[in-house]
Amino acid sequence: MKTDNISIVLLHEYPDYVEACATLLNSQWKRSSSARIHTLNKSCKDLPDSLVLLEEANGEKEVIGHCRLTRIMEDENGCFIESVIIYAEKRNKGYGKYLMFKAEEYAKQLNFSTVYLSTHDQQGFYEHLGYVYSEPVSSVKFSRGNHLVMNSLFSFMTNERSESKSKTDMRDREIEMQENYPIPKVPLPPPPLLQNKITCMAICDNTGKYWMKKPL
């Protein structure tokens, strides 16, 4: 792969590439063009935003790759990389690796410390890039500027964490009681193998997805 004729741009800064991105995405994941364009037009510097991979030939720049960064509900220091695609004729030539490197670089610039993603069948590729299996996360499809919705979501997440903490406190009290008044314990079964855990996670997701993450 040559890099002297390729470049990365942010879609919110170059909206002229929206239609080309929509066409590329629809070549892999079918959706109405109007709906796809509507989603891409929401790109902004506060996220979600798309990174567009361009190749220049004969003075013309062509869209050959795309990925999208969004925020997630569960980790304010993490972001989600989705809709990763390389033009079919350019695959297996290093463009995907280059695009992911630039996406991670951009995430660092935005002060994120972890990137998350999901995949149905490319886990080997992402493992090679340093990703490990993780818990599922929920990507946020709107900009940070939508304060009302953002506040509602994070309030919900905070309440969930508070409820979880209450349950943890209750378990701690139960443990304390058991320590003071010990009862016979049944041996715990051995922990499942990692592969079993991963397979179970994909099945429980009901979509066959593998969830992965990488610290930056």
Short mmCIF file of C-alpha atoms in Angstrom, two decimals:
data_model
loop_
_atom_site.label_atom_id
_atom_site.label_comp_id
_atom_site.label_asym_id
_atom_site.label_seq_id
_atom_site.Cartn_x
_atom_site.Cartn_y
_atom_site.Cartn_z
CA MET A 1 0.00 0.00 0.00
CA LYS A 2 1.30 3.44 -0.96
CA THR A 3 0.55 6.30 1.41
CA ASP A 4 1.69 9.23 -0.72
CA ASN A 5 -1.62 9.33 -2.57
CA ILE A 6 -4.04 8.65 0.30
CA SER A 7 -5.43 10.93 2.97
CA ILE A 8 -7.93 10.99 5.83
CA VAL A 9 -10.54 13.72 6.27
CA LEU A 10 -13.35 14.30 8.77
CA LEU A 11 -16.78 14.13 7.21
CA HIS A 12 -18.16 17.12 9.15
CA GLU A 13 -15.38 19.22 7.55
CA TYR A 14 -15.89 17.75 4.07
CA PRO A 15 -19.64 17.11 3.69
CA ASP A 16 -19.25 16.81 -0.09
CA TYR A 17 -18.22 13.18 0.51
CA VAL A 18 -21.48 12.24 2.24
CA GLU A 19 -23.09 10.65 -0.83
CA ALA A 20 -19.96 8.68 -1.73
CA CYS A 21 -19.74 7.40 1.85
CA ALA A 22 -23.41 6.41 1.76
CA THR A 23 -22.83 4.45 -1.46
CA LEU A 24 -19.80 2.68 0.01
CA LEU A 25 -21.64 1.76 3.23
CA ASN A 26 -24.70 0.54 1.33
CA SER A 27 -22.50 -1.76 -0.74
CA GLN A 28 -21.95 -3.75 2.47
CA TRP A 29 -24.98 -2.96 4.67
CA LYS A 30 -28.14 -2.32 2.68
CA ARG A 31 -30.20 0.68 3.75
CA SER A 32 -32.16 3.38 1.96
CA SER A 33 -29.86 6.07 0.56
CA SER A 34 -31.93 8.86 2.09
CA ALA A 35 -31.74 7.32 5.58
CA ARG A 36 -28.01 6.71 5.23
CA ILE A 37 -27.35 10.26 4.05
CA HIS A 38 -29.52 11.65 6.85
CA THR A 39 -27.38 9.79 9.41
CA LEU A 40 -24.10 10.87 7.84
CA ASN A 41 -25.23 14.49 7.72
CA LYS A 42 -25.34 14.45 11.54
CA SER A 43 -21.56 14.22 11.65
CA CYS A 44 -20.02 16.87 13.90
CA LYS A 45 -16.83 17.60 15.82
CA ASP A 46 -18.48 16.56 19.12
CA LEU A 47 -19.28 13.13 17.64
CA PRO A 48 -20.63 11.17 16.02
CA ASP A 49 -18.23 11.83 13.16
CA SER A 50 -16.85 9.83 10.26
CA LEU A 51 -13.28 9.44 9.08
CA VAL A 52 -13.12 9.18 5.30
CA LEU A 53 -10.22 7.46 3.55
CA LEU A 54 -9.43 9.05 0.19
CA GLU A 55 -7.20 7.90 -2.66
CA GLU A 56 -6.04 10.37 -5.29
CA ALA A 57 -5.56 9.33 -8.91
CA ASN A 58 -5.29 11.58 -11.96
CA GLY A 59 -6.11 14.61 -9.85
CA GLU A 60 -9.35 13.11 -8.55
CA LYS A 61 -9.98 11.95 -4.97
CA GLU A 62 -12.11 8.84 -4.46
CA VAL A 63 -13.64 7.52 -1.24
CA ILE A 64 -12.15 4.07 -0.58
CA GLY A 65 -12.74 3.72 3.16
CA HIS A 66 -14.90 4.86 6.04
CA CYS A 67 -15.30 4.48 9.79
CA ARG A 68 -17.38 6.30 12.35
CA LEU A 69 -16.70 7.34 15.94
CA THR A 70 -19.45 7.74 18.52
CA ARG A 71 -19.58 8.19 22.26
CA ILE A 72 -20.79 5.40 24.52
CA MET A 73 -23.05 5.41 27.57
CA GLU A 74 -21.01 3.17 29.83
CA ASP A 75 -17.60 4.90 29.66
CA GLU A 76 -17.22 8.66 29.31
CA ASN A 77 -13.53 8.11 28.55
CA GLY A 78 -14.27 5.63 25.79
CA CYS A 79 -15.60 5.88 22.25
CA PHE A 80 -17.00 3.37 19.77
CA ILE A 81 -15.65 2.70 16.27
CA GLU A 82 -18.28 1.42 13.87
CA SER A 83 -19.15 1.16 10.18
CA VAL A 84 -15.57 0.25 9.29
CA ILE A 85 -15.37 -0.53 5.59
CA ILE A 86 -12.82 -0.55 2.77
CA TYR A 87 -13.77 -0.54 -0.91
CA ALA A 88 -13.88 -4.18 -2.04
CA GLU A 89 -11.02 -3.95 -4.55
CA LYS A 90 -8.74 -2.33 -1.95
CA ARG A 91 -9.15 -4.93 0.78
CA ASN A 92 -6.29 -7.05 2.15
CA LYS A 93 -3.76 -4.41 1.11
CA GLY A 94 -3.24 -2.59 4.40
CA TYR A 95 -5.87 0.13 3.99
CA GLY A 96 -8.03 -1.20 6.83
CA LYS A 97 -5.11 -1.23 9.24
CA TYR A 98 -4.18 2.30 8.19
CA LEU A 99 -7.75 3.53 8.67
CA MET A 100 -7.98 1.98 12.14
CA PHE A 101 -4.64 3.52 13.13
CA LYS A 102 -5.89 6.96 12.09
CA ALA A 103 -9.21 6.42 13.91
CA GLU A 104 -7.36 5.53 17.12
CA GLU A 105 -5.07 8.52 16.63
CA TYR A 106 -8.10 10.80 16.30
CA ALA A 107 -9.69 9.25 19.40
CA LYS A 108 -6.53 10.12 21.34
CA GLN A 109 -6.76 13.71 20.12
CA LEU A 110 -10.28 13.82 21.55
CA ASN A 111 -8.87 12.64 24.91
CA PHE A 112 -10.45 9.18 24.85
CA SER A 113 -8.48 6.48 26.64
CA THR A 114 -10.27 3.40 25.29
CA VAL A 115 -11.84 2.47 21.97
CA TYR A 116 -14.56 -0.16 21.63
CA LEU A 117 -16.01 -1.98 18.62
CA SER A 118 -18.07 -4.99 17.64
CA THR A 119 -17.67 -7.44 14.80
CA HIS A 120 -19.34 -10.55 13.45
CA ASP A 121 -16.38 -12.16 11.69
CA GLN A 122 -13.29 -9.92 11.79
CA GLN A 123 -12.15 -10.60 15.35
CA GLY A 124 -8.85 -12.04 14.09
CA PHE A 125 -8.05 -8.79 12.27
CA TYR A 126 -8.79 -6.71 15.37
CA GLU A 127 -6.86 -9.06 17.65
CA HIS A 128 -3.84 -8.45 15.41
CA LEU A 129 -4.31 -4.71 16.03
CA GLY A 130 -4.25 -5.19 19.80
CA TYR A 131 -7.95 -5.50 20.63
CA VAL A 132 -9.21 -7.85 23.34
CA TYR A 133 -12.68 -9.17 24.05
CA SER A 134 -14.87 -7.02 26.26
CA GLU A 135 -18.35 -6.49 27.60
CA PRO A 136 -21.01 -5.00 25.27
CA VAL A 137 -21.42 -1.23 25.24
CA SER A 138 -24.10 1.15 23.94
CA SER A 139 -23.08 3.71 21.35
CA VAL A 140 -24.68 7.16 21.43
CA LYS A 141 -25.96 8.14 17.99
CA PHE A 142 -26.45 11.86 18.63
CA SER A 143 -24.11 14.74 19.38
CA ARG A 144 -22.98 15.80 22.80
CA GLY A 145 -24.77 19.11 22.22
CA ASN A 146 -28.13 17.40 22.73
CA HIS A 147 -27.96 18.12 26.46
CA LEU A 148 -31.50 17.03 27.35
CA VAL A 149 -31.13 13.54 25.96
CA MET A 150 -27.54 13.18 27.14
CA ASN A 151 -28.46 14.23 30.67
CA SER A 152 -31.36 11.78 30.71
CA LEU A 153 -29.16 8.92 29.58
CA PHE A 154 -26.33 9.62 31.99
CA SER A 155 -28.86 10.12 34.78
CA PHE A 156 -30.23 6.68 33.98
CA MET A 157 -26.73 5.21 34.00
CA THR A 158 -25.97 6.93 37.32
CA ASN A 159 -29.13 5.48 38.85
CA GLU A 160 -28.16 2.06 37.56
CA ARG A 161 -24.73 2.39 39.18
CA SER A 162 -26.31 3.58 42.46
CA GLU A 163 -28.64 0.60 42.47
CA SER A 164 -25.69 -1.66 41.75
CA LYS A 165 -23.77 -0.09 44.65
CA SER A 166 -26.72 -0.71 46.98
CA LYS A 167 -26.74 -4.35 45.97
CA THR A 168 -22.99 -4.50 46.55
CA ASP A 169 -23.41 -3.02 50.04
CA MET A 170 -26.07 -5.63 50.80
CA ARG A 171 -23.76 -8.41 49.63
CA ASP A 172 -20.99 -7.00 51.83
CA ARG A 173 -23.29 -7.17 54.85
CA GLU A 174 -24.21 -10.74 53.98
CA ILE A 175 -20.53 -11.65 53.76
CA GLU A 176 -19.89 -10.03 57.13
CA MET A 177 -22.70 -12.09 58.66
CA GLN A 178 -21.25 -15.26 57.13
CA GLU A 179 -17.83 -14.45 58.57
CA ASN A 180 -19.30 -14.00 62.04
CA TYR A 181 -21.58 -17.00 61.74
CA PRO A 182 -19.84 -19.32 59.28
CA ILE A 183 -21.82 -21.90 57.38
CA PRO A 184 -20.53 -24.80 55.29
CA LYS A 185 -19.60 -23.66 51.79
CA VAL A 186 -20.20 -25.62 48.63
CA PRO A 187 -17.09 -25.59 46.40
CA LEU A 188 -17.48 -23.29 43.41
CA PRO A 189 -17.25 -24.79 39.93
CA PRO A 190 -14.07 -23.99 37.95
CA PRO A 191 -14.24 -20.78 35.89
CA PRO A 192 -15.23 -21.27 32.24
CA LEU A 193 -12.59 -21.09 29.55
CA LEU A 194 -12.15 -17.74 27.83
CA GLN A 195 -13.37 -19.13 24.53
CA ASN A 196 -16.57 -20.36 26.20
CA LYS A 197 -17.10 -16.93 27.72
CA ILE A 198 -16.64 -15.25 24.35
CA THR A 199 -18.99 -17.64 22.59
CA CYS A 200 -21.58 -17.20 25.33
CA MET A 201 -21.31 -13.42 25.03
CA ALA A 202 -21.98 -13.57 21.29
CA ILE A 203 -24.99 -15.85 21.75
CA CYS A 204 -26.41 -13.73 24.57
CA ASP A 205 -26.11 -10.67 22.33
CA ASN A 206 -28.59 -12.36 19.96
CA THR A 207 -26.75 -10.88 16.97
CA GLY A 208 -23.62 -13.02 16.86
CA LYS A 209 -21.41 -10.02 17.62
CA TYR A 210 -18.06 -10.13 19.32
CA TRP A 211 -17.37 -7.05 21.44
CA MET A 212 -13.79 -5.81 21.70
CA LYS A 213 -11.80 -2.91 23.14
CA LYS A 214 -8.31 -1.44 23.12
CA PRO A 215 -6.64 0.94 25.57
CA LEU A 216 -4.98 3.90 23.88
#
